[in-house]
Short mmCIF file of C-alpha atoms in Angstrom, two decimals:
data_model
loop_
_atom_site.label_atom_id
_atom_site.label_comp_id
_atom_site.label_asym_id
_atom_site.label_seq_id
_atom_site.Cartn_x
_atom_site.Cartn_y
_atom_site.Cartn_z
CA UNK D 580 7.99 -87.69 12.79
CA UNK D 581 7.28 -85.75 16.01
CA UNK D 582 4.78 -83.42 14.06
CA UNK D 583 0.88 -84.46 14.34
CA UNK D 584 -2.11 -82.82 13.69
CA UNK D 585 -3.25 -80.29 16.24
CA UNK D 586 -6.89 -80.38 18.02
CA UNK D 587 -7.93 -77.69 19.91
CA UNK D 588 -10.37 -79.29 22.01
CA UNK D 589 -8.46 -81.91 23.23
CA UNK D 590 -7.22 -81.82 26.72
CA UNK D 591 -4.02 -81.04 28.00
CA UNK D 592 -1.94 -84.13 28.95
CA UNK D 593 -0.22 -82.75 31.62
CA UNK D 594 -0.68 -80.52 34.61
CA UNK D 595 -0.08 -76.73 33.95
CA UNK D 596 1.05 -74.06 36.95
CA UNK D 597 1.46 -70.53 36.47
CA UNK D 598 3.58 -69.27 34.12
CA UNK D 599 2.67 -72.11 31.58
CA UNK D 600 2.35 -71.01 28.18
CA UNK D 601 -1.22 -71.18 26.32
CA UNK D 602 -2.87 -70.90 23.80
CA UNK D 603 -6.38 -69.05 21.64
CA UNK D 604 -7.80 -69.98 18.42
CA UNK D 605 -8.93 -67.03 16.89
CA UNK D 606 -10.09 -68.51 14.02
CA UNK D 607 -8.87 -70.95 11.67
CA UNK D 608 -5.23 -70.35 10.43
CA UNK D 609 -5.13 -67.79 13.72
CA UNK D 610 -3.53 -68.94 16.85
CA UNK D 611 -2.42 -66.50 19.91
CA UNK D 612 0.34 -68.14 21.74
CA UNK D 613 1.29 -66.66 25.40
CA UNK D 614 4.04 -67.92 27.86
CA UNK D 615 5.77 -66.73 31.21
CA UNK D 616 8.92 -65.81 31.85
CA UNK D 617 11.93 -68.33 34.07
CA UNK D 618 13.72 -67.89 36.73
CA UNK D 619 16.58 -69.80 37.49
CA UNK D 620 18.00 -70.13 40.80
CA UNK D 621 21.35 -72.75 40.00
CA UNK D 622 23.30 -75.13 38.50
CA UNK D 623 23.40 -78.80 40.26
CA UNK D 624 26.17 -79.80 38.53
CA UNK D 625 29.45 -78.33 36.22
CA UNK D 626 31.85 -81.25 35.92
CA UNK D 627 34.22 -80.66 33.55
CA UNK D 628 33.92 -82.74 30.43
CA UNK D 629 37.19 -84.33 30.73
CA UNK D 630 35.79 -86.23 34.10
CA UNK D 631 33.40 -89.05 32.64
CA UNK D 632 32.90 -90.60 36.08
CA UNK D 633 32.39 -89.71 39.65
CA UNK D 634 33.64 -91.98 42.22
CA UNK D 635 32.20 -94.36 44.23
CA UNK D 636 32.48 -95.71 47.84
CA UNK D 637 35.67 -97.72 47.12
CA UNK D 638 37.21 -94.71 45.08
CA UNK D 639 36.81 -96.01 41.83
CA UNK D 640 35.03 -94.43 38.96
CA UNK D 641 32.59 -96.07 37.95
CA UNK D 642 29.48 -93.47 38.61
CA UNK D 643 28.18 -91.64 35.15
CA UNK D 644 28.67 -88.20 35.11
CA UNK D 645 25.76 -86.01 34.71
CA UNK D 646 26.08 -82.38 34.03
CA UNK D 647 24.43 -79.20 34.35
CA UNK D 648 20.57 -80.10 35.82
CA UNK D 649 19.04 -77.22 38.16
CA UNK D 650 16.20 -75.89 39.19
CA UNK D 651 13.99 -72.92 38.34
CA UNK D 652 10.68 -71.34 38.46
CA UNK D 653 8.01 -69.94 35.96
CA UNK D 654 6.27 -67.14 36.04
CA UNK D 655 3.64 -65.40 34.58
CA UNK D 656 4.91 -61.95 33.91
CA UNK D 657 6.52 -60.50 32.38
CA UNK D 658 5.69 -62.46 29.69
CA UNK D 659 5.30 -63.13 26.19
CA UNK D 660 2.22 -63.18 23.52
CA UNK D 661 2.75 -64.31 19.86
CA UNK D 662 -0.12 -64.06 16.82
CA UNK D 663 0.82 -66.11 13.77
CA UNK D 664 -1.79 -65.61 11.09
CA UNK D 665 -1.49 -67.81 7.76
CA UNK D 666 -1.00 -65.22 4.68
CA UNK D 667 0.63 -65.04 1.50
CA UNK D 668 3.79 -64.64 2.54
CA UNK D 669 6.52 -64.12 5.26
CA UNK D 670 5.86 -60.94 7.67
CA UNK D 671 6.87 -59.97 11.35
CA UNK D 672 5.72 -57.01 13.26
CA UNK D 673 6.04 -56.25 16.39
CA UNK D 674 9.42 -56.35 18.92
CA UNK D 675 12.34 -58.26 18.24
CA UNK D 676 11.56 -58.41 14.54
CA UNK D 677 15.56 -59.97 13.43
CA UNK D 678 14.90 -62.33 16.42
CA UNK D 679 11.37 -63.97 15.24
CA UNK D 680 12.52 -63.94 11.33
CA UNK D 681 15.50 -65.85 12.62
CA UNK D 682 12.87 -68.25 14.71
CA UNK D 683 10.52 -68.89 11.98
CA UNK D 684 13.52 -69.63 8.93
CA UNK D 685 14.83 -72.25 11.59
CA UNK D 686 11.52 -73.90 11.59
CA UNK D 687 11.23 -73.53 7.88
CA UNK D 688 14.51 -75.27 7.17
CA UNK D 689 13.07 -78.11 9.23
CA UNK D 690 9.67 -78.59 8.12
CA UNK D 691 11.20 -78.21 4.43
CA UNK D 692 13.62 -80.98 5.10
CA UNK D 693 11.29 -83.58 6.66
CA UNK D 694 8.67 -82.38 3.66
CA UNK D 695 6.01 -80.89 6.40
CA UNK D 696 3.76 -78.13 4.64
CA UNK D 697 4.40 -75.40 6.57
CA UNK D 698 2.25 -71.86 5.27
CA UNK D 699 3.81 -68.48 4.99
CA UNK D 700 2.47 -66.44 8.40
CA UNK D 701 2.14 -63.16 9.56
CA UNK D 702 3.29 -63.04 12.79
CA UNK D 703 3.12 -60.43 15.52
CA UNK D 704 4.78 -59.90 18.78
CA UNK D 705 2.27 -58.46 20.61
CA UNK D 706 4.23 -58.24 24.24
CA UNK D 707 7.86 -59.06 25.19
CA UNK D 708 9.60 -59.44 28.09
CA UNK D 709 13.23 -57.72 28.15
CA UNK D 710 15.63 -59.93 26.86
CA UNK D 711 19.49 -60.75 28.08
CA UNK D 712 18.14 -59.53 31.82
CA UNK D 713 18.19 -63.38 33.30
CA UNK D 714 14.26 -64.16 32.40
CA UNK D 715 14.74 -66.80 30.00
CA UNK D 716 13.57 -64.60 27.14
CA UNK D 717 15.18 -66.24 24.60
CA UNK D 718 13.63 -69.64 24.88
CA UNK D 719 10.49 -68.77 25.78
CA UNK D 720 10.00 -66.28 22.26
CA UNK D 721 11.58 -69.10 20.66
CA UNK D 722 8.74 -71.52 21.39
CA UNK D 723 6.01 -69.02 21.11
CA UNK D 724 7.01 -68.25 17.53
CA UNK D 725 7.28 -72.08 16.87
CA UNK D 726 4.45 -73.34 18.28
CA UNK D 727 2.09 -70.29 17.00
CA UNK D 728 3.46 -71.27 13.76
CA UNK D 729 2.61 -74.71 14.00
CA UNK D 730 -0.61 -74.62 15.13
CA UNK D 731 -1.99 -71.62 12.86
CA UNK D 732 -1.05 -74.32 9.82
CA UNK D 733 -3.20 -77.10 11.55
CA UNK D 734 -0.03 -79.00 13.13
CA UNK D 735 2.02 -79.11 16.56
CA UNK D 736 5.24 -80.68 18.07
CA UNK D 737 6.35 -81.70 21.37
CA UNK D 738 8.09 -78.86 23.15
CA UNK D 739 10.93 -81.25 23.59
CA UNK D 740 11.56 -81.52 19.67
CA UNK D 741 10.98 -78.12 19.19
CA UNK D 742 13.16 -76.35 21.19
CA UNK D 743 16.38 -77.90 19.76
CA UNK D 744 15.37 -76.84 16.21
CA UNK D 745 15.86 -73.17 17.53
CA UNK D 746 19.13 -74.30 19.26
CA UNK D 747 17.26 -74.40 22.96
CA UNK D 748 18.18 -76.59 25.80
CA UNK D 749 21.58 -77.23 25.13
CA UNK D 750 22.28 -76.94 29.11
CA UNK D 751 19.21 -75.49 30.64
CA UNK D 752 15.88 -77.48 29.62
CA UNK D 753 13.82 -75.83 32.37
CA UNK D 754 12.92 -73.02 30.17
CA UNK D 755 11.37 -76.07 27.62
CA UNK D 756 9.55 -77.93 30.84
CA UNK D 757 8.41 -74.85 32.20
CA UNK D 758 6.80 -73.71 28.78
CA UNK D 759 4.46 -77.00 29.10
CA UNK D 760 4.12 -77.06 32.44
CA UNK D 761 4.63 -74.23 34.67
CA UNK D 762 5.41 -73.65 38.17
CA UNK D 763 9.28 -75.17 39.91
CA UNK D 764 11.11 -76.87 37.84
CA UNK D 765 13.57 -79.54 38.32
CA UNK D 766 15.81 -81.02 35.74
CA UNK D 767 18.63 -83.71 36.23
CA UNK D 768 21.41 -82.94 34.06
CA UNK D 769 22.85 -84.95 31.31
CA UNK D 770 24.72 -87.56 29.59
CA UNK D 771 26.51 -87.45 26.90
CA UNK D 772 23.52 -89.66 25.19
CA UNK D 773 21.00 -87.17 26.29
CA UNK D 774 19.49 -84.75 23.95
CA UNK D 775 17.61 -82.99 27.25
CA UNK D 776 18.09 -82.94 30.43
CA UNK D 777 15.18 -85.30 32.31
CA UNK D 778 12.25 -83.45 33.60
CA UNK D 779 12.29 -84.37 37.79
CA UNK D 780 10.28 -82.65 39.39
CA UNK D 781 7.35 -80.63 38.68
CA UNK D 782 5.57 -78.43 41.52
CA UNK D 783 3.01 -75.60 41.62
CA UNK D 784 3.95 -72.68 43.35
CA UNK D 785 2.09 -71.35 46.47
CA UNK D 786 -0.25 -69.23 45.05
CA UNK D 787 0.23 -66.36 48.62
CA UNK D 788 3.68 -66.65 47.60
CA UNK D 789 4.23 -63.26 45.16
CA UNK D 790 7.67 -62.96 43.39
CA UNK D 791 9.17 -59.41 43.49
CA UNK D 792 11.77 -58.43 40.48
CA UNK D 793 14.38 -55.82 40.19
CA UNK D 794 16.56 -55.48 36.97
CA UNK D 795 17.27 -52.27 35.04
CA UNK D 796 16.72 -53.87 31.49
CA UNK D 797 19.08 -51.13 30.00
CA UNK D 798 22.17 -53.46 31.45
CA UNK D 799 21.75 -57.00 29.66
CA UNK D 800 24.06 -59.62 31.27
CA UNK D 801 26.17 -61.76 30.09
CA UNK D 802 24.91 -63.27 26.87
CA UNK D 803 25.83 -64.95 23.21
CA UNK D 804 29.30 -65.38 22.05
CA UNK D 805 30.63 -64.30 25.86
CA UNK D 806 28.03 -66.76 27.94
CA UNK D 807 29.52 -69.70 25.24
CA UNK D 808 33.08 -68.82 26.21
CA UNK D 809 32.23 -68.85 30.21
CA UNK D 810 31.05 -72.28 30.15
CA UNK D 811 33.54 -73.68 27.52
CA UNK D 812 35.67 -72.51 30.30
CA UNK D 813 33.98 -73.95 33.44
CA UNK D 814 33.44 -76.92 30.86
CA UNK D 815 37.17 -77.13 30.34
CA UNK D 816 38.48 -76.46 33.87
CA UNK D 817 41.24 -79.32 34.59
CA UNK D 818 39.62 -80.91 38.18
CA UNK D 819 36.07 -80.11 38.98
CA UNK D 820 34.68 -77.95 41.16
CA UNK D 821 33.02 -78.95 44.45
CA UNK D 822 30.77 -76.07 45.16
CA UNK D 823 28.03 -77.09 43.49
CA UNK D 824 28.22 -80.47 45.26
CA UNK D 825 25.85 -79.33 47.97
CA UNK D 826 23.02 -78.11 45.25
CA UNK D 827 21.67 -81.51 45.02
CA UNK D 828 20.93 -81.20 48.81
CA UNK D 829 19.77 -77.92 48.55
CA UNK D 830 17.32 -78.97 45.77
CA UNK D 831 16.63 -82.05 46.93
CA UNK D 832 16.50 -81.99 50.68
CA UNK D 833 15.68 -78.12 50.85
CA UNK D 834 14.06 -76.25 48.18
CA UNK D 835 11.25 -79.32 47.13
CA UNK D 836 10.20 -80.54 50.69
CA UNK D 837 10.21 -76.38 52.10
CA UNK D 838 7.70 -75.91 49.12
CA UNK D 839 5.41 -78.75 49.93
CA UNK D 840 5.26 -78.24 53.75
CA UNK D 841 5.27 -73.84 52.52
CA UNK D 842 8.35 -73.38 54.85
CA UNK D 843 8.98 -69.79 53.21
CA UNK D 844 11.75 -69.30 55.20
CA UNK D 845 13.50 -72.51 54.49
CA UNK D 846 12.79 -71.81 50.80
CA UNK D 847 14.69 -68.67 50.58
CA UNK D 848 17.73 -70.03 52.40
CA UNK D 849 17.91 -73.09 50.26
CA UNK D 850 17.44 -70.77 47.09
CA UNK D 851 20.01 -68.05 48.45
CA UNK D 852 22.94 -70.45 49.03
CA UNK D 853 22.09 -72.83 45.55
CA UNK D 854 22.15 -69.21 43.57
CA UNK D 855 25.53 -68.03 45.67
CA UNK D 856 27.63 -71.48 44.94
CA UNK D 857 26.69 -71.09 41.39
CA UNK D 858 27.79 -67.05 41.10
CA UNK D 859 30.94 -68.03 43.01
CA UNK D 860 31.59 -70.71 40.17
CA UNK D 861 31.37 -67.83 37.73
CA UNK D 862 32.79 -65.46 40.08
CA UNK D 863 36.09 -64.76 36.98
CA UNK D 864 32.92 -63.58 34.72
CA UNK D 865 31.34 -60.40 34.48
CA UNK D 866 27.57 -60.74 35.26
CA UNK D 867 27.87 -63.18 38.70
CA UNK D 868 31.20 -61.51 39.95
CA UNK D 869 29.66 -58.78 42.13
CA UNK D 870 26.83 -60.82 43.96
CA UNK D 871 29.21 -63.67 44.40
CA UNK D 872 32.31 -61.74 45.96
CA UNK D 873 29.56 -59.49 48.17
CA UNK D 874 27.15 -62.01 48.96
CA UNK D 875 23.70 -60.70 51.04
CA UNK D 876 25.12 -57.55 50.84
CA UNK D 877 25.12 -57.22 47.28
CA UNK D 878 21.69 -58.97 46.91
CA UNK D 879 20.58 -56.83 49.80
CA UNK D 880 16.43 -57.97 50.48
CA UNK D 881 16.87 -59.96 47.81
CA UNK D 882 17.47 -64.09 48.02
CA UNK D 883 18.93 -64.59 44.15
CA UNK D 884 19.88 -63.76 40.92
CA UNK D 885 18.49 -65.42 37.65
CA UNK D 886 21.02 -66.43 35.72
CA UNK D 887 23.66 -64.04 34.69
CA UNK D 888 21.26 -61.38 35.74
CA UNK D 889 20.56 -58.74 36.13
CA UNK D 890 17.45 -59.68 37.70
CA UNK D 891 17.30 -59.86 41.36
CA UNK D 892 14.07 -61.68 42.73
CA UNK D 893 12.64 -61.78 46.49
CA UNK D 894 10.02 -64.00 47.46
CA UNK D 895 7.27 -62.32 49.87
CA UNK D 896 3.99 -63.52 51.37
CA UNK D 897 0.70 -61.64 49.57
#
């Protein structure tokens, strides 16, 4: 079982950068659970799933497709803070009420099946970042409401088991890393075996590097039943798409080693042209359409947009 008893003295077993989530112990059967919100700056692959093998040198395939992958960044606000408080029975207070009920009868339902005693909780959403604005909300209240479950009844659960519970990670898993860990993010896609995409890379940010946000939270992008549709259509495209060939480089060869050697420059051309190839793959879809078809112009001092948006982010020296 991927439950086990939760300590809350013992060490982390993993490096944590800003935007990591964490946690308090009030006091027994009390737990405060806080995490950052994501960024995401692009896809490194969209292949559609009728193409089960790239070619190789000779023009055969024989290479193993693996989709999706990208890479993102954490960050520490706006953010999220969870209380989950063992009591009688079931209540939730706070923002995004249907949202956590939904969260915690998912978890139920689990623990119930695999016969884990799971107590009723009060839990409260004590701070929120805006969701369906290209911050990863979502995932990250997901996991706060899990884990602050978990650990107010004495237990816990690798981030990696709990997201899909909640129905997180089906393409993106750098909102799960970056709840354990933090800082850039780099995942590398998947096979049709994998349950998650592979965590690749892990890097803390450069802490005189600030991240500025725009977004008017009263105009959500694209989300639910319409972002399922957009990639069942990418997903279903008849030949794939060679765009996003050149995100691997920009990842790879661009966005990692610029961070390393703090080429801030570097960084937000590698980010700028990874977060335009993706847009221009979603170009047909409300959300990335205008910032694909106007480029800088659109984005203005901007170098991206998270997501479907409509979050714009710049990265400036403090």
């Amino acid at each position: 079982m991927p439950i086990h008893l939760f300590d809350p003295l013992a060490p982390a077993i993993f490096p944590r950068y800003s935007g990591a989530s964490d946690f308090q112990r009030i006091s027994k059967g009390i737990v405060r659970v806080t995490t950052g919100s994501r960024l995401h700056f692009g896809f490194l692959n969209l292949t559609p799933n009728n193409i089960p093998f790239w070619d190789d040198l000779n023009g055969n395939p024989t290479l193993p497709v693996r989709r999706f992958g990208g890479i993102g960044l954490m960050i520490p606000n706006p953010g999220i803070s969870v209380l989950a408080e063992v009591s009688n029975s079931w209540s939730y207070q706070g923002g995004h009420v249907q949202r956590v009920e939904e969260c915690a009868l998912k978890l139920q339902a689990y623990c119930e099946k695999n016969n884990i005693p799971l107590k009723p909780c009060k839990v409260i959403v004590e701070k929120s970042a805006p969701h369906h604005v290209g911050l990863g909300t979502g995932t990250q209240l997901a996991l706060a409401v899990g884990k602050s479950l978990l650990l107010a009844n004495g237990f816990d659960m690798p981030t990696k088991e709990l997201g899909p519970i909640f129905g997180r990670g089906n393409r993106s898993a750098i909102g799960l890393y970056g709840f354990d860990h933090g800082g850039l993010i780099v995942e590398g896609g998947k096979t049709k075996e994998d349950k998650i995409s592979p965590l690749i890379s892990n890097l803390p940010w450069p802490s005189d590097w600030q991240i500025e946000l725009h977004y008017d939270s009263e105009k959500p992008g694209v989300h639910g039943v319409e972002e399922v549709n957009a990639f069942k259509e990418i997903m279903n495209a008849p030949k794939d798409n060679e765009l996003l060939s050149a995100n691997s480089r920009n990842a790879l060869l661009g966005i990692l080693p610029a961070i390393v050697s703090k080429d801030l420059e570097a960084v937000r051309k590698y980010i700028f042209d990874m977060n335009m190839r993706t847009g221009r793959v979603f170009e047909p879809f409300e959300g990335k359409e205008a910032a694909a078809k106007s480029g800088s112009k659109e984005l203005g001092n901007f170098c991206g947009q998270s997501s479907w948006g409509p979050v714009k982010f710049q990265i400036r020296k403090s």
